[in-house]
Coordinates of C-alpha atoms in Angstrom, one line a residue:
M1 CA -14.5 -37.8 7.1
K2 CA -11.3 -39.7 8.0
Y3 CA -12.4 -42.6 5.8
I4 CA -13.1 -40.3 2.8
S5 CA -9.8 -38.4 3.2
N6 CA -7.8 -41.6 3.3
A7 CA -9.7 -43.5 0.7
T8 CA -7.7 -44.7 -2.4
E9 CA -10.5 -43.4 -4.7
T10 CA -10.2 -39.9 -3.2
K11 CA -6.5 -39.8 -4.0
Q12 CA -7.1 -41.1 -7.5
I13 CA -9.7 -38.4 -8.2
L14 CA -7.5 -35.7 -6.7
T15 CA -4.6 -36.8 -8.9
Q16 CA -6.7 -36.4 -12.0
W17 CA -7.8 -33.0 -10.9
A18 CA -4.2 -31.8 -10.2
E19 CA -3.1 -33.2 -13.6
H20 CA 0.7 -32.9 -13.5
G21 CA 1.0 -31.1 -10.2
S22 CA 1.5 -32.6 -6.7
V23 CA -1.6 -33.0 -4.6
F24 CA -1.7 -32.9 -0.8
V25 CA -4.5 -33.8 1.5
I26 CA -5.0 -31.6 4.6
E27 CA -7.2 -32.7 7.5
T28 CA -8.5 -30.5 10.3
Y29 CA -11.2 -31.3 12.9
F30 CA -13.2 -29.0 15.1
W31 CA -13.8 -30.2 18.6
N32 CA -16.1 -28.1 20.9
P33 CA -14.9 -29.5 24.3
G34 CA -11.2 -29.0 23.3
T35 CA -8.8 -26.1 23.5
L36 CA -9.5 -22.7 21.9
L37 CA -7.4 -23.7 18.9
Q38 CA -9.5 -26.8 18.4
K39 CA -12.7 -24.9 18.1
S40 CA -11.9 -21.5 16.5
E41 CA -11.2 -20.0 13.1
Q42 CA -7.7 -19.2 14.3
G43 CA -7.0 -22.9 14.9
L44 CA -8.5 -23.8 11.6
L45 CA -6.2 -21.4 9.7
Q46 CA -3.1 -22.4 11.7
A47 CA -3.7 -26.1 11.0
I48 CA -4.2 -25.4 7.3
L49 CA -1.2 -23.0 7.0
Y50 CA 1.1 -25.4 8.8
Q51 CA 0.2 -28.3 6.6
V52 CA 0.5 -26.2 3.4
L53 CA 3.9 -24.8 4.4
S54 CA 5.0 -28.3 5.4
A55 CA 4.3 -29.3 1.8
C56 CA 5.8 -26.1 0.3
N57 CA 8.6 -25.3 2.7
D58 CA 10.4 -23.3 -0.1
L59 CA 7.6 -20.7 0.2
V60 CA 7.9 -20.1 3.9
R61 CA 9.7 -16.8 3.4
V62 CA 7.0 -15.8 0.8
A63 CA 4.2 -16.5 3.3
T64 CA 5.6 -14.5 6.1
P65 CA 8.4 -12.2 4.9
L66 CA 8.5 -10.0 8.0
R67 CA 8.6 -12.9 10.4
W68 CA 11.2 -14.6 8.3
K69 CA 13.5 -11.6 8.6
R70 CA 12.9 -11.3 12.3
S71 CA 13.7 -15.0 12.8
H72 CA 17.2 -14.5 11.6
R73 CA 17.7 -11.7 14.0
Y74 CA 16.4 -13.7 16.9
Q75 CA 13.8 -11.1 17.6
Q76 CA 10.7 -11.9 19.7
Q77 CA 7.6 -12.5 17.5
E78 CA 4.1 -11.3 18.2
P79 CA 1.3 -13.9 18.3
W80 CA -0.4 -14.6 15.0
S81 CA -3.7 -12.9 14.2
R82 CA -6.5 -14.4 12.2
D83 CA -6.0 -11.9 9.3
E84 CA -2.2 -12.5 9.2
L85 CA -2.8 -16.3 9.0
L86 CA -5.3 -15.9 6.2
E87 CA -3.0 -13.4 4.3
A88 CA 0.0 -15.8 4.6
L89 CA -2.1 -18.7 3.4
M90 CA -3.4 -16.8 0.4
R91 CA 0.1 -15.7 -0.5
V92 CA 1.2 -19.3 -0.8
L93 CA -1.8 -20.6 -2.6
E94 CA -1.7 -17.8 -5.2
H95 CA 2.0 -17.6 -5.6
P96 CA 3.2 -18.2 -9.2
N97 CA 5.9 -20.6 -8.0
N98 CA 3.4 -22.8 -6.2
T99 CA 2.7 -25.9 -8.3
A100 CA 1.0 -27.9 -5.5
Y101 CA -2.7 -28.6 -5.2
F102 CA -4.5 -29.1 -1.9
C103 CA -7.7 -30.7 -0.8
V104 CA -8.8 -29.6 2.7
F105 CA -11.1 -31.9 4.8
V106 CA -12.8 -30.0 7.6
D107 CA -15.0 -31.9 10.0
G108 CA -17.4 -30.5 12.5
L109 CA -18.1 -26.9 11.3
D110 CA -20.9 -26.7 13.8
E111 CA -18.5 -27.2 16.7
C112 CA -16.6 -24.0 15.9
Q113 CA -17.2 -21.2 18.4
G114 CA -17.7 -17.7 17.3
D115 CA -19.6 -16.0 14.5
R116 CA -20.8 -18.6 12.0
T117 CA -21.2 -16.0 9.4
K118 CA -17.5 -15.2 9.4
L119 CA -16.7 -18.9 9.3
V120 CA -18.9 -19.3 6.2
E121 CA -17.2 -16.4 4.6
L122 CA -13.8 -17.9 5.3
V123 CA -14.7 -21.2 3.8
Q124 CA -16.2 -19.4 0.8
R125 CA -13.0 -17.5 0.2
L126 CA -10.8 -20.6 0.4
A127 CA -13.1 -22.5 -1.9
Q128 CA -12.7 -19.9 -4.6
T129 CA -8.9 -20.6 -4.8
P130 CA -8.1 -22.5 -8.0
R131 CA -5.5 -24.8 -6.3
L132 CA -7.6 -25.7 -3.3
K133 CA -10.8 -27.9 -2.9
I134 CA -12.8 -28.2 0.4
C135 CA -14.8 -31.0 1.8
A136 CA -16.6 -29.9 4.9
S137 CA -19.0 -31.6 7.3
S138 CA -21.5 -30.3 9.8
R139 CA -24.7 -31.1 11.6
P140 CA -27.7 -29.7 9.6
R141 CA -27.5 -26.1 10.7
N142 CA -29.0 -23.4 8.5
A143 CA -25.8 -21.4 8.0
F144 CA -24.0 -24.4 6.7
R145 CA -26.9 -25.5 4.5
E146 CA -26.6 -22.3 2.6
L147 CA -22.9 -22.7 2.4
S148 CA -23.2 -26.1 0.7
V149 CA -25.6 -24.7 -1.9
E150 CA -24.1 -21.3 -2.7
C151 CA -20.4 -22.1 -2.4
L152 CA -19.4 -25.7 -2.4
G153 CA -21.8 -26.6 -5.2
S154 CA -23.1 -29.9 -3.8
S155 CA -23.9 -31.6 -0.5
L156 CA -24.5 -35.1 0.7
S157 CA -26.7 -36.3 3.5
I158 CA -24.9 -39.2 5.2
Q159 CA -28.1 -41.0 6.1
D160 CA -29.0 -41.3 2.4
F161 CA -26.0 -43.6 1.9
T162 CA -25.7 -45.6 5.1
G163 CA -29.1 -47.3 5.3
E164 CA -28.0 -50.6 3.8
D165 CA -24.8 -50.7 6.0
I166 CA -27.0 -50.1 9.1
R167 CA -29.4 -52.8 8.1
R168 CA -26.5 -55.3 7.6
F169 CA -25.0 -54.3 11.0
V170 CA -28.3 -54.9 12.8
L171 CA -28.9 -58.3 11.2
D172 CA -25.4 -59.4 11.9
E173 CA -25.4 -58.3 15.5
L174 CA -28.8 -59.7 16.4
G175 CA -28.0 -62.9 14.6
K176 CA -30.2 -65.9 14.8
A177 CA -32.7 -64.3 17.2
I178 CA -33.9 -61.8 14.5
R179 CA -33.5 -64.1 11.5
S180 CA -35.6 -66.9 12.9
N181 CA -38.6 -64.6 13.3
P182 CA -39.9 -62.8 10.2
Q183 CA -41.6 -60.2 12.4
H184 CA -38.3 -59.2 14.0
V185 CA -36.8 -58.3 10.6
E186 CA -39.2 -55.3 10.6
L187 CA -37.1 -54.0 13.5
A188 CA -34.2 -53.5 11.2
D189 CA -36.4 -51.2 9.0
V190 CA -37.5 -49.2 12.0
I191 CA -33.9 -48.8 13.3
V192 CA -32.7 -47.6 9.8
S193 CA -35.5 -45.1 9.7
K194 CA -34.8 -43.6 13.1
A195 CA -31.0 -43.7 13.0
Q196 CA -30.6 -40.8 10.5
G197 CA -27.2 -42.1 9.7
V198 CA -25.8 -42.0 13.2
F199 CA -24.1 -45.4 13.8
L200 CA -23.5 -44.7 17.5
W201 CA -27.2 -44.5 18.1
V202 CA -27.6 -47.8 16.2
F203 CA -24.9 -49.5 18.3
L204 CA -26.6 -48.4 21.5
V205 CA -30.1 -49.5 20.3
V206 CA -28.8 -52.9 19.1
R207 CA -27.1 -53.5 22.4
S208 CA -30.4 -52.8 24.2
L209 CA -32.2 -55.2 21.9
R210 CA -29.7 -57.9 22.5
E211 CA -30.3 -57.6 26.2
G212 CA -34.1 -57.8 25.5
F213 CA -33.6 -61.1 23.6
G214 CA -31.6 -62.4 26.4
E215 CA -34.5 -61.7 28.8
G216 CA -37.0 -63.4 26.4
D217 CA -38.7 -60.3 25.2
G218 CA -41.2 -60.8 22.4
F219 CA -41.9 -58.8 19.2
E220 CA -44.2 -56.2 20.8
M221 CA -41.7 -55.6 23.6
M222 CA -38.9 -55.2 21.1
H223 CA -40.9 -52.6 19.1
Q224 CA -41.6 -50.8 22.3
R225 CA -37.9 -50.6 23.1
V226 CA -37.0 -49.2 19.7
N227 CA -40.0 -46.8 19.5
G228 CA -39.4 -45.6 23.0
L229 CA -35.8 -44.5 22.4
P230 CA -35.4 -40.9 21.2
S231 CA -33.7 -40.5 17.8
E232 CA -31.5 -37.7 19.0
L233 CA -28.3 -38.8 20.8
E234 CA -28.5 -36.0 23.5
E235 CA -32.1 -37.0 24.4
Y236 CA -31.0 -40.7 24.4
Y237 CA -28.1 -39.9 26.8
K238 CA -30.5 -37.9 29.0
R239 CA -33.0 -40.7 29.2
I240 CA -30.3 -43.3 30.1
F241 CA -28.9 -41.1 32.8
D242 CA -32.2 -40.1 34.3
G243 CA -33.3 -43.8 34.3
S244 CA -30.3 -45.1 36.2
G245 CA -32.0 -44.6 39.7
P246 CA -30.8 -42.5 42.6
V247 CA -28.2 -45.0 44.0
Y248 CA -26.5 -45.6 40.6
Q249 CA -26.9 -42.0 39.6
R250 CA -24.7 -40.9 42.5
D251 CA -21.9 -43.1 41.3
A252 CA -22.6 -42.2 37.6
C253 CA -22.1 -38.5 38.4
R254 CA -18.7 -39.3 39.9
I255 CA -17.6 -41.6 37.1
L256 CA -18.6 -39.0 34.4
K257 CA -17.1 -36.1 36.3
V258 CA -13.7 -37.9 36.6
T259 CA -13.8 -39.1 33.0
A260 CA -14.6 -35.6 31.7
A261 CA -11.8 -34.1 33.8
F262 CA -9.2 -36.4 32.3
A263 CA -10.7 -35.9 28.8
A264 CA -10.5 -32.1 29.2
K265 CA -6.7 -32.6 29.6
G266 CA -6.6 -34.8 26.5
R267 CA -6.0 -37.9 28.7
A268 CA -7.7 -41.1 29.8
A269 CA -7.6 -42.6 33.3
S270 CA -6.4 -46.0 34.4
F271 CA -9.0 -48.4 35.6
I272 CA -7.5 -48.0 39.1
V273 CA -9.0 -44.5 39.3
Y274 CA -12.5 -46.1 38.9
W275 CA -11.7 -48.9 41.3
L276 CA -10.9 -46.2 43.8
L277 CA -14.2 -44.5 43.1
K278 CA -15.9 -47.8 43.9
Q279 CA -14.1 -48.1 47.2
G280 CA -14.9 -44.5 48.0
I281 CA -12.8 -41.3 48.0
D282 CA -15.0 -39.0 49.9
D283 CA -12.2 -37.8 52.1
Q284 CA -10.3 -35.0 50.5
D285 CA -7.0 -36.5 51.7
F286 CA -7.8 -39.9 50.0
A287 CA -4.5 -39.7 48.0
F288 CA -2.4 -40.1 51.1
Q289 CA -4.4 -42.9 52.7
Q290 CA -4.0 -45.6 50.1
G291 CA -0.8 -47.0 51.7
E292 CA -2.9 -48.6 54.4
R293 CA -4.4 -51.1 51.9
D294 CA -3.2 -54.7 51.6
L295 CA -3.1 -55.5 47.9
Q296 CA -1.0 -57.9 45.9
F297 CA -0.6 -58.9 42.3
H298 CA -3.0 -61.9 42.6
D299 CA -5.7 -59.4 43.5
L300 CA -5.4 -57.6 40.2
A301 CA -7.6 -59.7 38.0
S302 CA -10.5 -59.6 40.4
M303 CA -10.1 -55.9 40.7
I304 CA -10.3 -55.5 36.9
M305 CA -13.5 -57.5 36.7
E306 CA -15.0 -55.8 39.8
T307 CA -14.3 -52.4 38.2
Q308 CA -15.7 -53.4 34.8
N309 CA -19.0 -54.6 36.4
F310 CA -19.1 -51.3 38.4
L311 CA -18.8 -49.2 35.3
N312 CA -21.2 -51.3 33.1
A313 CA -23.9 -51.2 35.7
R314 CA -23.8 -47.4 35.9
C315 CA -22.3 -45.9 32.7
K316 CA -22.0 -48.5 30.0
D317 CA -23.6 -46.2 27.4
F318 CA -21.2 -43.4 28.3
V319 CA -17.7 -44.9 29.0
R320 CA -15.7 -47.9 27.8
M321 CA -13.3 -50.1 29.7
P322 CA -11.3 -52.7 27.6
D323 CA -11.8 -56.4 28.3
L324 CA -9.0 -58.4 29.9
K325 CA -7.5 -60.8 27.4
S326 CA -6.7 -63.5 29.9
N327 CA -5.7 -64.1 33.5
S328 CA -2.1 -64.8 32.7
P329 CA 0.4 -62.7 34.7
F330 CA 1.7 -61.0 31.6
D331 CA -1.8 -59.9 30.3
V332 CA -2.9 -58.8 33.8
G333 CA 0.2 -56.8 34.4
N334 CA 0.1 -55.3 30.9
Y335 CA -3.5 -54.3 31.4
L336 CA -2.6 -52.4 34.5
L337 CA 0.1 -50.4 32.8
Q338 CA -1.6 -49.7 29.5
S339 CA -5.4 -50.0 29.6
R340 CA -7.4 -46.8 30.0
V341 CA -11.1 -45.9 30.5
E342 CA -12.5 -43.5 27.9
F343 CA -15.8 -42.1 26.8
L344 CA -17.6 -44.4 24.3
H345 CA -17.8 -41.5 21.9
K346 CA -17.0 -37.8 21.9
T347 CA -20.7 -37.0 21.9
A348 CA -20.8 -38.5 25.4
L349 CA -18.1 -36.0 26.5
D350 CA -20.0 -33.2 24.8
F351 CA -23.1 -34.2 26.8
C352 CA -21.2 -34.2 30.1
S353 CA -19.3 -31.0 29.5
T354 CA -22.1 -28.7 28.4
G355 CA -25.7 -27.9 29.2
H356 CA -27.9 -29.4 31.9
L357 CA -25.8 -32.4 32.8
S358 CA -22.7 -30.4 33.5
D359 CA -24.6 -28.6 36.3
V360 CA -26.0 -31.9 37.6
L361 CA -22.6 -33.4 37.8
N362 CA -21.2 -30.4 39.7
L363 CA -24.1 -30.5 42.2
N364 CA -23.7 -34.3 42.9
V365 CA -20.0 -34.7 43.5
P366 CA -18.0 -33.9 46.6
T367 CA -16.4 -30.4 46.7
H368 CA -12.8 -31.8 46.3
F369 CA -13.8 -33.3 43.0
K370 CA -13.9 -29.8 41.6
S371 CA -10.6 -28.7 43.2
P372 CA -7.5 -28.0 41.0
M373 CA -5.7 -30.5 43.3
F374 CA -8.1 -33.4 42.4
L375 CA -6.3 -34.8 39.3
S376 CA -3.0 -34.6 41.1
H377 CA -4.3 -36.5 44.0
L378 CA -5.8 -39.2 41.7
Y379 CA -2.5 -39.7 40.1
I380 CA -0.8 -40.0 43.5
A381 CA -3.4 -42.5 44.7
Q382 CA -3.1 -44.5 41.4
T383 CA 0.7 -44.7 41.8
Q384 CA 0.4 -46.0 45.4
I385 CA -2.0 -48.7 44.3
Q386 CA 0.2 -49.6 41.3
S387 CA 3.3 -50.0 43.5
M388 CA 1.5 -52.5 45.7
L389 CA -0.1 -54.5 42.8
I390 CA 2.7 -55.1 40.3
D391 CA 6.1 -56.6 40.7
T392 CA 8.7 -53.9 40.2
T393 CA 10.6 -56.2 37.8
F394 CA 7.7 -56.2 35.4
P395 CA 8.8 -54.3 32.2
G396 CA 7.8 -50.6 32.4
S397 CA 6.5 -50.6 35.9
C398 CA 8.9 -47.9 37.2
M399 CA 8.5 -45.7 34.2
C400 CA 4.7 -46.0 34.5
S401 CA 4.8 -44.8 38.1
V402 CA 7.2 -42.0 37.3
R403 CA 5.0 -40.8 34.5
S404 CA 1.9 -40.9 36.8
M405 CA 3.7 -38.8 39.3
R406 CA 4.9 -36.4 36.6
M407 CA 1.2 -35.9 35.8
A408 CA 0.5 -35.4 39.5
Q409 CA 3.1 -32.7 39.6
L410 CA 1.8 -31.0 36.5
Y411 CA -1.7 -30.7 38.1
L412 CA -0.4 -29.8 41.5
D413 CA -1.7 -26.7 43.1
H414 CA 1.3 -24.8 44.4
S415 CA 0.2 -24.7 48.0
H416 CA 3.4 -25.1 50.1
S417 CA 2.0 -27.5 52.8
T418 CA 0.3 -29.7 50.3
A419 CA 3.3 -29.6 47.9
S420 CA 5.7 -30.8 50.6
K421 CA 3.4 -33.6 51.6
T422 CA 3.1 -34.6 47.9
V423 CA 6.9 -34.5 47.3
A424 CA 7.4 -36.8 50.3
A425 CA 4.8 -39.3 49.0
M426 CA 6.4 -39.2 45.5
E427 CA 9.8 -39.8 47.0
D428 CA 8.7 -42.9 48.8
L429 CA 7.0 -44.3 45.7
V430 CA 9.8 -43.8 43.3
L431 CA 12.4 -45.0 45.8
H432 CA 10.4 -48.2 46.1
H433 CA 10.9 -48.8 42.3
V434 CA 14.5 -47.6 42.1
R435 CA 15.6 -50.0 44.9
N436 CA 13.9 -53.0 43.5
S437 CA 14.1 -52.8 39.7
D438 CA 16.2 -52.0 36.7
C439 CA 13.7 -49.6 35.3
H440 CA 16.0 -47.2 33.4
P441 CA 15.9 -48.4 29.8
C442 CA 19.4 -47.5 28.8
R443 CA 21.0 -48.7 32.0
R444 CA 19.0 -51.9 32.0
S445 CA 20.1 -52.7 28.4
R446 CA 23.8 -52.2 29.4
G447 CA 23.4 -54.5 32.5
M448 CA 24.3 -51.6 34.8
S449 CA 23.1 -51.3 38.4
Y450 CA 21.4 -48.3 40.0
D451 CA 23.2 -45.7 42.0
E452 CA 22.2 -42.9 44.2
Y453 CA 21.7 -40.4 41.3
D454 CA 19.0 -42.4 39.5
L455 CA 16.1 -41.2 41.6
A456 CA 17.0 -37.5 41.2
E457 CA 17.6 -38.0 37.4
L458 CA 14.2 -39.5 36.9
F459 CA 12.5 -36.7 38.9
L460 CA 14.4 -34.1 36.8
A461 CA 13.8 -35.7 33.5
Y462 CA 10.1 -36.4 34.1
G463 CA 9.2 -32.9 35.2
L464 CA 9.1 -33.4 39.0
R465 CA 11.4 -30.4 39.4
D466 CA 9.5 -27.9 41.6
H467 CA 11.1 -28.9 44.8
I468 CA 14.6 -30.1 43.9
D469 CA 16.1 -28.8 47.2
E470 CA 13.7 -31.1 49.1
I471 CA 14.4 -34.0 46.8
I472 CA 18.2 -33.6 47.3
A473 CA 17.7 -33.2 51.1
L474 CA 15.7 -36.4 51.2
R475 CA 18.6 -38.2 49.7
P476 CA 21.6 -37.5 52.0
N477 CA 23.7 -40.1 50.1
I478 CA 23.9 -37.7 47.1
Q479 CA 27.3 -36.0 47.6
L480 CA 27.3 -34.1 44.3
S481 CA 30.9 -32.8 44.7
N482 CA 32.3 -36.3 45.0
D483 CA 31.3 -37.6 41.6
R484 CA 31.7 -35.1 38.7
V485 CA 30.7 -37.7 36.1
G486 CA 27.6 -39.1 37.8
T487 CA 26.2 -35.7 38.7
A488 CA 26.6 -34.5 35.1
R489 CA 23.6 -36.7 34.4
L490 CA 21.6 -34.5 36.7
A491 CA 22.5 -31.3 34.7
R492 CA 21.7 -33.2 31.5
A493 CA 18.3 -34.3 32.9
A494 CA 17.5 -30.7 33.9
L495 CA 18.3 -29.5 30.4
G496 CA 16.1 -32.2 28.8
I497 CA 19.0 -34.1 27.1
S498 CA 19.2 -37.1 29.4
S499 CA 19.0 -40.7 28.1
C500 CA 15.7 -41.5 30.0
R501 CA 13.7 -38.5 28.6
Q502 CA 14.1 -35.4 26.5
F503 CA 11.9 -32.3 26.5
P504 CA 11.9 -29.0 24.6
M505 CA 14.2 -26.0 25.4
T506 CA 11.2 -24.0 26.5
D507 CA 10.5 -26.5 29.3
I508 CA 13.9 -26.0 30.9
D509 CA 13.5 -24.8 34.5
T510 CA 16.5 -22.5 34.9
D511 CA 16.0 -22.1 38.6
V512 CA 16.3 -25.9 39.0
L513 CA 19.5 -25.9 36.8
K514 CA 21.0 -23.2 38.9
A515 CA 20.1 -25.0 42.1
L516 CA 21.8 -28.2 40.9
L517 CA 25.0 -26.3 40.0
Q518 CA 24.9 -24.6 43.3
H519 CA 24.9 -28.1 44.8
E520 CA 28.1 -28.6 42.8
A521 CA 26.6 -30.8 40.1
S522 CA 29.0 -31.3 37.2
T523 CA 28.7 -29.6 33.8
K524 CA 31.1 -32.1 32.3
G525 CA 30.1 -32.9 28.7
V526 CA 26.9 -30.9 29.0
W527 CA 27.7 -28.0 26.7
T528 CA 28.0 -30.1 23.5
G529 CA 24.6 -31.7 24.2
F530 CA 23.1 -28.3 24.9
V531 CA 24.4 -26.8 21.6
L532 CA 23.1 -29.9 19.6
K533 CA 19.7 -29.6 21.3
L534 CA 19.5 -25.9 20.4
A535 CA 20.6 -26.6 16.8
L536 CA 18.0 -29.4 16.4
E537 CA 15.1 -27.3 17.8
Q538 CA 16.2 -24.4 15.6
R539 CA 15.7 -26.7 12.5
L540 CA 12.4 -28.0 13.7
S541 CA 11.0 -24.5 14.5
H542 CA 12.2 -21.0 14.4
P543 CA 14.2 -19.9 17.5
S544 CA 12.0 -16.9 17.6
R545 CA 9.2 -19.0 18.9
A546 CA 7.8 -17.5 22.1
G547 CA 10.1 -18.2 25.0
F548 CA 12.7 -20.1 23.0
L549 CA 15.4 -17.5 22.7
A550 CA 15.0 -16.1 26.2
K551 CA 15.3 -19.6 27.7
A552 CA 18.3 -20.6 25.6
V553 CA 20.1 -17.4 26.6
E554 CA 19.4 -17.8 30.3
A555 CA 20.4 -21.5 30.3
A556 CA 23.6 -20.8 28.4
K557 CA 24.6 -18.0 30.7
I558 CA 24.1 -20.2 33.7
L559 CA 26.2 -23.0 32.2
L560 CA 29.0 -20.6 31.3
A561 CA 29.0 -19.0 34.7
Y562 CA 29.5 -22.4 36.3
G563 CA 32.4 -23.4 34.1
A564 CA 30.9 -25.4 31.3
D565 CA 33.6 -26.5 28.9
T566 CA 32.8 -25.1 25.4
T567 CA 35.6 -26.9 23.6
P568 CA 34.0 -28.6 20.5
K569 CA 33.7 -32.3 20.9
V570 CA 31.4 -33.1 17.9
R571 CA 32.8 -35.5 15.3
R572 CA 31.9 -34.3 11.9
K573 CA 31.8 -36.5 8.8
A574 CA 32.3 -33.7 6.3
A575 CA 35.8 -32.5 5.6
A576 CA 34.7 -28.9 5.7
P577 CA 32.5 -28.5 8.8
R578 CA 29.4 -26.5 8.5
V579 CA 28.8 -24.3 11.5
S580 CA 25.2 -23.9 12.5
Q581 CA 23.6 -20.6 13.5
S582 CA 23.2 -21.9 17.0
E583 CA 26.9 -22.5 17.4
V584 CA 27.7 -19.0 16.0
W585 CA 25.2 -17.4 18.3
L586 CA 26.5 -19.3 21.3
A587 CA 30.1 -18.4 20.4
D588 CA 29.1 -14.7 20.2
L589 CA 27.3 -15.0 23.5
H590 CA 30.4 -16.6 25.2
A591 CA 32.8 -14.0 23.8
D592 CA 31.0 -10.7 23.9
E593 CA 28.2 -10.8 26.5
P594 CA 29.0 -10.1 30.1
I595 CA 28.1 -13.1 32.4
P596 CA 26.1 -11.9 35.4
D597 CA 26.8 -12.9 38.9
L598 CA 24.5 -15.9 39.2
C599 CA 25.9 -17.2 42.5

């Protein structure tokens, strides 16, 4: 679907259809293991409406007149409903001032949860719009077969068009072994017939055949390999998993459970996580025991190869670990910081996340693998290993560790005893980097050295803010009242406007901001950055977005209560300055609203 939507021929055909109007391609993809918006009609409509309004932003007020009025009054908005989204979309598509044409590519209709009849009705209604065309894909389900005939007018079966490509792939991959024996050429015909257009199945089968050739298998054995493999991917996965044997199957369950847990969060794990699986993490406190290991940079290349062999022996048809380019220090260090282990294909994730195998995985992993603390502990353990293996002067090493610990904090279960233990572990790890490297990108580029505020700034900017009191207490050298310039960096970091990392207004933790100011952190120069941040986010999305207005008001009141200087310091190029709505609103807030006692 991605190939079709991006093909030059597609754009040429659509341009002819639109005649003199502008034409826009819209892409949306259902994904069953994903979030609710990734597998629902609501998500489909939101994705289409967003892309349509991005192309026709002059029609935003036409699409949602009531929401448009409320946005200028800074009123809280209700969540969108399916019917409201559809109504707004149809208003834009049918509006007389709309001169644009749209082609919507929808992949994976069968992965949408809910009533398929309603989904078919939705697609039918959209397809009847003169300025919109739809290209949708699905597995062969009855509801969608009828849709293609009754509504879309025509349908294509992919396997009818990919036979020659599959044959070419098989012949190229098997190379001399298959071309030197006329009988083996028949294998290509059998593979094309059984593949039903699924290239992943072909890839897995060809890999099995190559192993057979390497073992000296003859023609009959090769045919048995191909004929013995089920043509359905799910059955293929099941056979591979069941055939791994009890010893390997125990490890495979852990590998797949961990990979699925990361994938469910939209992430992929470092190879270190799987190296830890090989070493054994049966103890629920494994995250706090890694400091006892004796590892150095020269061990890294062998660890990578060891982990790759471990995964290939147990799950090579399910997960993929990149190859190491070379054993040079740069390539090895870069591999540690950037390479990730992922599912070979999303169908492997589907297989592990639903049905029979999901229950098997849960029954065959330790209890703490299913704990909400598990991902947090994996990130902490990973960071401990990273800090031993890689020289802290290696580019990006400190930021990599801080990001890992940010993820640990995000997944942390807020149990007081565990949280305190985790904060102490994070403190030791980041301090190791701060003392030994110039990891802050802006400060490194200016040739500046680190001071006592850098650790707290990194924690605040990267979301490790839940226990700011403990963090400050662990750093007795931070005397906030003695350096009004240096400590303003902490307030900027808490507001998401620091030089090391920025984050949205809605992510500001006002309790943390208040705690910093109570510790006498400075607000010098913070107000201007805060106003500019508010103005920018207002332009990117309405300030009536859920939580935006409330958070902005609360943060502004705290800053004003602690003496923020609101004197404008922004240099404007235009002779007649244009005042933004954000600045007007903040001026009104400062002048008219009583400031509560926040101390």
